[in-house]
């Protein structure tokens, strides 16, 4: 009986740690939503979105670009990216690392998914 009592507390701690990991830290599948972002918060977060290639990608001389993406709710947002990978034109889904602002989404980094 005492052996069972010694195992209950560590087992409960492991269950709580597993729940926190799987509910909060595990990577999410599918597209993200811009409604999860607060435009008044400048914290850098990741979001997986679909690149709208028919809207075009406007590159500048300093390596930044402006393009449009849509999320899982089909919300179209203009992205102002500091730098983009050279293969962006052929990408379908990208991961943006940045924050939502009043003029769209400011991406500090763009990763092809």
GROMACS .gro file of C-alpha atoms in nm:
model
  113
    1UNK     CA    1   0.000   0.000   0.000
    2UNK     CA    2   0.283   0.239   0.083
    3UNK     CA    3   0.446   0.171  -0.256
    4UNK     CA    4   0.129   0.278  -0.434
    5UNK     CA    5   0.112   0.599  -0.230
    6UNK     CA    6   0.472   0.682  -0.325
    7UNK     CA    7   0.389   0.645  -0.695
    8UNK     CA    8   0.072   0.857  -0.700
    9UNK     CA    9   0.234   1.202  -0.659
   10UNK     CA   10   0.509   1.153  -0.925
   11UNK     CA   11   0.252   1.006  -1.161
   12UNK     CA   12   0.022   1.307  -1.113
   13UNK     CA   13   0.313   1.545  -1.173
   14UNK     CA   14   0.402   1.366  -1.497
   15UNK     CA   15   0.042   1.381  -1.614
   16UNK     CA   16   0.024   1.757  -1.550
   17UNK     CA   17   0.353   1.818  -1.734
   18UNK     CA   18   0.234   1.609  -2.030
   19UNK     CA   19  -0.098   1.797  -2.046
   20UNK     CA   20   0.076   2.135  -2.042
   21UNK     CA   21   0.311   2.026  -2.319
   22UNK     CA   22   0.047   1.878  -2.547
   23UNK     CA   23  -0.202   2.160  -2.500
   24UNK     CA   24   0.033   2.458  -2.505
   25UNK     CA   25   0.378   2.382  -2.647
   26UNK     CA   26   0.314   2.118  -2.912
   27UNK     CA   27   0.328   2.244  -3.271
   28UNK     CA   28  -0.009   2.315  -3.426
   29UNK     CA   29  -0.107   2.155  -3.755
   30UNK     CA   30  -0.286   2.354  -4.023
   31UNK     CA   31  -0.311   2.726  -4.076
   32UNK     CA   32  -0.314   2.984  -3.798
   33UNK     CA   33  -0.558   3.268  -3.740
   34UNK     CA   34  -0.489   3.641  -3.730
   35UNK     CA   35  -0.768   3.678  -3.474
   36UNK     CA   36  -0.524   3.527  -3.218
   37UNK     CA   37  -0.305   3.839  -3.251
   38UNK     CA   38  -0.353   4.169  -3.067
   39UNK     CA   39  -0.265   4.471  -3.287
   40UNK     CA   40  -0.157   4.664  -2.974
   41UNK     CA   41   0.095   4.396  -2.872
   42UNK     CA   42   0.441   4.391  -3.032
   43UNK     CA   43   0.532   4.041  -2.914
   44UNK     CA   44   0.677   3.830  -3.196
   45UNK     CA   45   0.469   3.517  -3.258
   46UNK     CA   46   0.460   3.253  -3.532
   47UNK     CA   47   0.167   3.198  -3.768
   48UNK     CA   48   0.131   2.955  -4.060
   49UNK     CA   49  -0.055   3.113  -4.355
   50UNK     CA   50  -0.117   3.065  -4.727
   51UNK     CA   51   0.071   3.294  -4.965
   52UNK     CA   52  -0.155   3.467  -5.219
   53UNK     CA   53   0.070   3.458  -5.523
   54UNK     CA   54  -0.191   3.611  -5.752
   55UNK     CA   55  -0.167   3.938  -5.553
   56UNK     CA   56   0.206   3.962  -5.631
   57UNK     CA   57   0.520   4.013  -5.426
   58UNK     CA   58   0.663   4.366  -5.432
   59UNK     CA   59   1.036   4.351  -5.348
   60UNK     CA   60   1.248   4.650  -5.254
   61UNK     CA   61   1.621   4.706  -5.303
   62UNK     CA   62   1.704   4.653  -4.935
   63UNK     CA   63   1.567   4.296  -4.935
   64UNK     CA   64   1.229   4.366  -4.778
   65UNK     CA   65   0.899   4.289  -4.948
   66UNK     CA   66   0.525   4.347  -4.935
   67UNK     CA   67   0.285   4.063  -5.015
   68UNK     CA   68  -0.055   3.925  -4.915
   69UNK     CA   69  -0.147   3.611  -4.720
   70UNK     CA   70  -0.465   3.447  -4.593
   71UNK     CA   71  -0.528   3.253  -4.273
   72UNK     CA   72  -0.762   2.964  -4.189
   73UNK     CA   73  -1.060   3.204  -4.174
   74UNK     CA   74  -0.976   3.338  -4.525
   75UNK     CA   75  -0.877   3.673  -4.375
   76UNK     CA   76  -0.649   3.850  -4.623
   77UNK     CA   77  -0.370   4.055  -4.462
   78UNK     CA   78  -0.090   4.262  -4.613
   79UNK     CA   79   0.254   4.155  -4.489
   80UNK     CA   80   0.553   4.388  -4.463
   81UNK     CA   81   0.855   4.158  -4.435
   82UNK     CA   82   1.203   4.271  -4.333
   83UNK     CA   83   1.364   3.991  -4.537
   84UNK     CA   84   1.233   3.710  -4.753
   85UNK     CA   85   1.382   3.384  -4.879
   86UNK     CA   86   1.459   3.372  -5.253
   87UNK     CA   87   1.219   3.077  -5.307
   88UNK     CA   88   0.914   3.271  -5.182
   89UNK     CA   89   0.756   3.301  -5.529
   90UNK     CA   90   0.708   2.925  -5.551
   91UNK     CA   91   0.589   2.873  -5.191
   92UNK     CA   92   0.233   2.780  -5.103
   93UNK     CA   93   0.240   2.793  -4.724
   94UNK     CA   94   0.476   3.009  -4.519
   95UNK     CA   95   0.544   3.065  -4.150
   96UNK     CA   96   0.559   3.431  -4.051
   97UNK     CA   97   0.743   3.541  -3.736
   98UNK     CA   98   0.623   3.884  -3.635
   99UNK     CA   99   0.333   4.084  -3.499
  100UNK     CA  100   0.007   4.234  -3.616
  101UNK     CA  101   0.010   4.612  -3.660
  102UNK     CA  102  -0.241   4.871  -3.772
  103UNK     CA  103  -0.113   4.851  -4.132
  104UNK     CA  104  -0.113   4.472  -4.160
  105UNK     CA  105   0.138   4.217  -4.036
  106UNK     CA  106   0.503   4.309  -3.976
  107UNK     CA  107   0.711   3.996  -4.036
  108UNK     CA  108   1.063   3.991  -3.897
  109UNK     CA  109   1.128   3.656  -4.064
  110UNK     CA  110   0.956   3.446  -4.332
  111UNK     CA  111   1.013   3.071  -4.341
  112UNK     CA  112   0.887   2.849  -4.624
  113UNK     CA  113   0.688   2.556  -4.488
   0.00000   0.00000   0.00000
